[in-house]
C-alpha positions as a printed NumPy array, in Angstrom:
array([[ 12.823,  -1.46 ,  -9.038],
       [ 13.618,   1.818,  -7.324],
       [ 12.532,   2.719,  -3.851],
       [ 13.466,   4.585,  -0.712],
       [ 12.404,   5.146,   2.888],
       [ 10.441,   8.283,   3.777],
       [  9.131,   9.649,   7.036],
       [  5.878,  11.477,   7.721],
       [  5.31 ,  12.52 ,  11.301],
       [  6.138,   9.566,  13.524],
       [  5.641,   6.94 ,  10.796],
       [  8.01 ,   5.496,   8.201],
       [  7.065,   4.418,   4.691],
       [  8.557,   2.348,   1.904],
       [  8.195,   4.426,  -1.263],
       [  8.272,   2.523,  -4.551],
       [  8.814,   4.034,  -7.991],
       [  6.211,   2.703, -10.451],
       [  7.253,   4.394, -13.665],
       [  5.888,   7.443, -15.445],
       [  2.254,   8.398, -15.722],
       [  1.581,   8.387, -19.507],
       [ -1.072,  11.084, -19.212],
       [  1.023,  13.602, -17.246],
       [  4.601,  12.498, -17.818],
       [  5.246,  12.649, -14.076],
       [  6.858,   9.935, -12.007],
       [  4.513,   7.708, -10.039],
       [  5.401,   6.636,  -6.504],
       [  3.423,   4.375,  -4.204],
       [  3.735,   4.673,  -0.443],
       [  3.557,   1.547,   1.707],
       [  3.187,   1.904,   5.507],
       [  6.381,   0.631,   7.101],
       [  5.783,   1.08 ,  10.811],
       [  7.091,   3.167,  13.668],
       [ 10.793,   2.603,  12.953],
       [ 13.023,   2.941,   9.934],
       [ 14.035,  -0.697,  10.287],
       [ 10.399,  -1.799,   9.927],
       [ 10.068,   0.236,   6.744],
       [ 13.304,  -1.234,   5.383],
       [ 11.883,  -4.729,   5.851],
       [  8.764,  -3.776,   3.889],
       [ 10.853,  -2.233,   1.114],
       [ 13.113,  -5.288,   1.015],
       [ 10.129,  -7.573,   0.549],
       [  8.767,  -5.376,  -2.233],
       [ 12.134,  -5.383,  -4.011],
       [ 12.33 ,  -9.17 ,  -3.733],
       [  8.855,  -9.581,  -5.223],
       [  9.835,  -7.322,  -8.119],
       [ 12.988,  -9.326,  -8.816],
       [ 10.992, -12.574,  -8.628],
       [  8.44 , -11.213, -11.081],
       [  5.741, -11.321,  -8.405],
       [  5.22 ,  -7.597,  -7.831],
       [  1.821,  -6.124,  -8.645],
       [  0.28 ,  -2.855,  -7.621],
       [ -2.029,  -3.441,  -4.65 ],
       [ -5.154,  -2.466,  -6.59 ],
       [ -4.499,  -5.342,  -9.01 ],
       [ -4.272,  -8.03 ,  -6.321],
       [ -7.478, -10.012,  -5.826],
       [ -8.574, -11.816,  -2.679],
       [ -7.691, -15.129,  -4.338],
       [ -4.251, -13.858,  -5.401],
       [ -3.395, -12.709,  -1.916],
       [ -4.618, -15.791,  -0.062],
       [ -3.273, -18.479,  -2.389],
       [ -0.032, -16.874,  -3.597],
       [  1.128, -14.885,  -0.583],
       [ -0.602, -15.597,   2.7  ],
       [ -1.026, -19.372,   2.634],
       [  2.569, -20.146,   1.565],
       [  3.839, -18.12 ,   4.538],
       [  1.391, -19.637,   7.015],
       [  2.505, -23.123,   6.056],
       [  5.734, -22.579,   7.99 ],
       [  4.056, -20.909,  10.959],
       [  1.122, -23.115,  11.981],
       [  0.453, -26.775,  12.63 ],
       [ -0.088, -28.989,   9.604],
       [ -3.731, -29.638,  10.525],
       [ -4.379, -25.9  ,  10.838],
       [ -2.727, -25.23 ,   7.493],
       [ -4.828, -27.916,   5.793],
       [ -7.956, -26.329,   7.252],
       [ -6.893, -22.917,   5.906],
       [ -6.297, -24.364,   2.436],
       [ -9.623, -26.212,   2.365],
       [-11.642, -23.239,   3.593],
       [ -9.927, -20.94 ,   1.103],
       [-10.467, -23.278,  -1.845],
       [-14.018, -24.351,  -1.028],
       [-15.635, -21.449,   0.776],
       [-13.775, -18.216,   0.012],
       [-12.304, -18.189,  -3.495],
       [-15.497, -19.378,  -5.285],
       [-17.484, -16.477,  -3.827],
       [-15.207, -13.482,  -3.225],
       [-11.944, -14.565,  -4.864],
       [-12.297, -12.196,  -7.835],
       [-12.837,  -9.093,  -5.711],
       [ -9.781,  -6.793,  -5.661],
       [ -8.314,  -7.026,  -2.182],
       [ -8.37 ,  -3.261,  -1.666],
       [-12.05 ,  -3.094,  -2.622],
       [-13.188,  -5.802,  -0.23 ],
       [-15.793,  -4.435,   2.187],
       [-17.398,  -5.594,   5.443],
       [-20.633,  -6.047,   3.487],
       [-18.871,  -8.483,   1.139],
       [-17.882, -10.59 ,   4.129],
       [-21.322, -10.406,   5.74 ],
       [-22.904, -11.584,   2.479],
       [-20.365, -14.408,   2.286],
       [-21.176, -15.56 ,   5.816],
       [-24.938, -15.472,   5.128],
       [-24.444, -17.527,   1.98 ],
       [-22.301, -20.113,   3.75 ],
       [-24.887, -20.424,   6.523],
       [-27.583, -21.298,   3.986],
       [-25.874, -23.2  ,   1.167],
       [-22.168, -23.32 ,   1.839],
       [-21.465, -27.029,   1.537],
       [-19.541, -28.019,  -1.576],
       [-20.265, -31.756,  -1.413],
       [-23.191, -31.592,  -3.8  ],
       [-26.071, -31.384,  -1.346],
       [-25.997, -27.595,  -1.03 ],
       [-26.5  , -27.737,   2.714],
       [-25.558, -25.112,   5.243],
       [-22.287, -24.789,   7.103],
       [-22.459, -24.639,  10.878],
       [-22.047, -21.269,  12.616],
       [-18.832, -22.588,  14.185],
       [-17.345, -23.42 ,  10.769],
       [-18.292, -20.017,   9.365],
       [-16.797, -18.378,  12.438],
       [-13.547, -20.271,  11.801],
       [-13.515, -18.971,   8.224],
       [-14.006, -15.439,   9.543],
       [-11.108, -15.855,  11.977],
       [ -8.889, -17.048,   9.133],
       [ -9.787, -14.032,   6.995],
       [ -9.253, -11.677,   9.917],
       [ -5.721, -13.042,  10.392],
       [ -4.982, -12.871,   6.662],
       [ -6.165,  -9.278,   6.32 ],
       [ -4.312,  -8.25 ,   9.479],
       [ -1.099,  -9.531,   7.889],
       [ -1.888,  -7.571,   4.72 ],
       [ -2.292,  -4.404,   6.805],
       [  0.935,  -5.049,   8.668],
       [  2.844,  -5.385,   5.397],
       [  1.296,  -2.344,   3.765],
       [ -0.892,  -4.099,   1.213],
       [ -4.052,  -2.867,   2.958],
       [ -4.822,   0.184,   5.044],
       [ -7.576,  -1.343,   7.163],
       [ -8.805,  -4.773,   8.152],
       [-12.423,  -4.935,   7.007],
       [-12.913,  -8.28 ,   8.769],
       [-12.863,  -6.448,  12.099],
       [-15.974,  -4.565,  10.933],
       [-17.885,  -7.615,   9.678],
       [-20.475,  -9.519,  11.725],
       [-19.649, -13.235,  11.817],
       [-22.148, -15.662,  13.367],
       [-21.781, -16.667,  16.958],
       [-20.911, -20.349,  17.304],
       [-23.981, -22.331,  18.327],
       [-24.131, -24.731,  21.23 ],
       [-22.75 , -28.162,  20.436],
       [-25.647, -30.611,  20.808],
       [-23.801, -33.636,  19.484],
       [-24.282, -36.688,  21.737],
       [-20.905, -37.964,  22.894],
       [-20.751, -41.733,  23.353],
       [-18.164, -44.329,  24.286],
       [-16.157, -46.263,  21.746],
       [-15.604, -50.002,  22.375],
       [-12.063, -49.228,  23.525],
       [-13.273, -46.622,  26.02 ],
       [-15.89 , -49.044,  27.339],
       [-13.267, -51.732,  27.949],
       [-11.062, -49.21 ,  29.733],
       [-13.964, -48.144,  31.966],
       [-14.833, -51.736,  32.928],
       [-11.202, -52.515,  33.692],
       [-10.845, -49.472,  35.935],
       [-13.971, -50.123,  38.031],
       [-13.552, -53.895,  38.319],
       [-11.579, -53.698,  41.56 ],
       [-12.714, -50.304,  42.833],
       [-13.601, -50.261,  46.524],
       [-16.847, -48.391,  45.786],
       [-19.035, -50.181,  43.244],
       [-21.275, -48.078,  41.017],
       [-24.53 , -47.087,  42.789],
       [-26.603, -48.479,  39.92 ],
       [-25.708, -50.874,  37.169],
       [-26.918, -51.961,  33.782],
       [-24.838, -53.921,  31.28 ],
       [-23.232, -51.24 ,  29.119],
       [-22.626, -51.479,  25.396],
       [-20.641, -49.263,  23.019],
       [-22.567, -46.062,  22.432],
       [-23.625, -45.524,  26.024],
       [-23.684, -41.92 ,  27.186],
       [-21.411, -41.07 ,  30.102],
       [-23.054, -39.067,  32.878],
       [-21.746, -37.747,  36.149],
       [-23.477, -39.489,  39.041],
       [-24.261, -37.434,  42.121],
       [-24.33 , -40.416,  44.482],
       [-20.629, -40.228,  45.286],
       [-17.811, -37.881,  44.27 ],
       [-16.029, -39.014,  41.132],
       [-18.402, -41.906,  40.416],
       [-19.849, -42.361,  36.955],
       [-22.711, -44.319,  35.509],
       [-23.833, -45.159,  32.006],
       [-27.192, -44.174,  30.608],
       [-28.928, -43.455,  27.329],
       [-32.395, -42.358,  26.324],
       [-35.202, -44.87 ,  26.894],
       [-35.441, -47.466,  24.161],
       [-31.721, -47.56 ,  23.365],
       [-29.672, -50.756,  23.785],
       [-28.075, -49.239,  26.893],
       [-31.289, -48.329,  28.699],
       [-32.442, -50.26 ,  31.731],
       [-35.727, -52.135,  31.442]])
């Protein structure tokens, strides 16, 4: 692979030789944005040369969304994020991105493609067989992952713009999940109030699953309550 560094204005580029155009007989060169310094461009060129030597170099227009995420971006992120975050990236890519937009060439991906993906996931995005919808929060997380991935592609010259910044992801909805005590948390609560100088202002025998509420009777005091009819409710 042949390549060199070129400068246009205040920007540097890694220029890669891609052979001869069979229709014109002229040499073909592809310019990759390298950054504001020559050193930045040299890093981009070095990575391109390495990919060529490893047999992994492809012209950007031939790289699909699936190729980029699974072969380039995810392997790098594995060393840069927590294991739980990486597992989430892998699962979201495999289940919710690749099946729908994986075959689209990366350079042809549009904001509309992402908006359509988000709408689909919000209506029938689950892959567990029931065809249910994903929550707005989950879809938003997928959008954030794609935005990071495409930003890295722009930084390395694979893309010229990050279309995820132009898409319209859903706003995360309010979490209405009822939070209740586990048996262990209940035991800890009873142990801590057993010898407190201020007893709770009201009392009913609590059971696991009681909802914790802030009591206004005294600063820092808590009480247990649940909706009427539950095992925790007072008669």
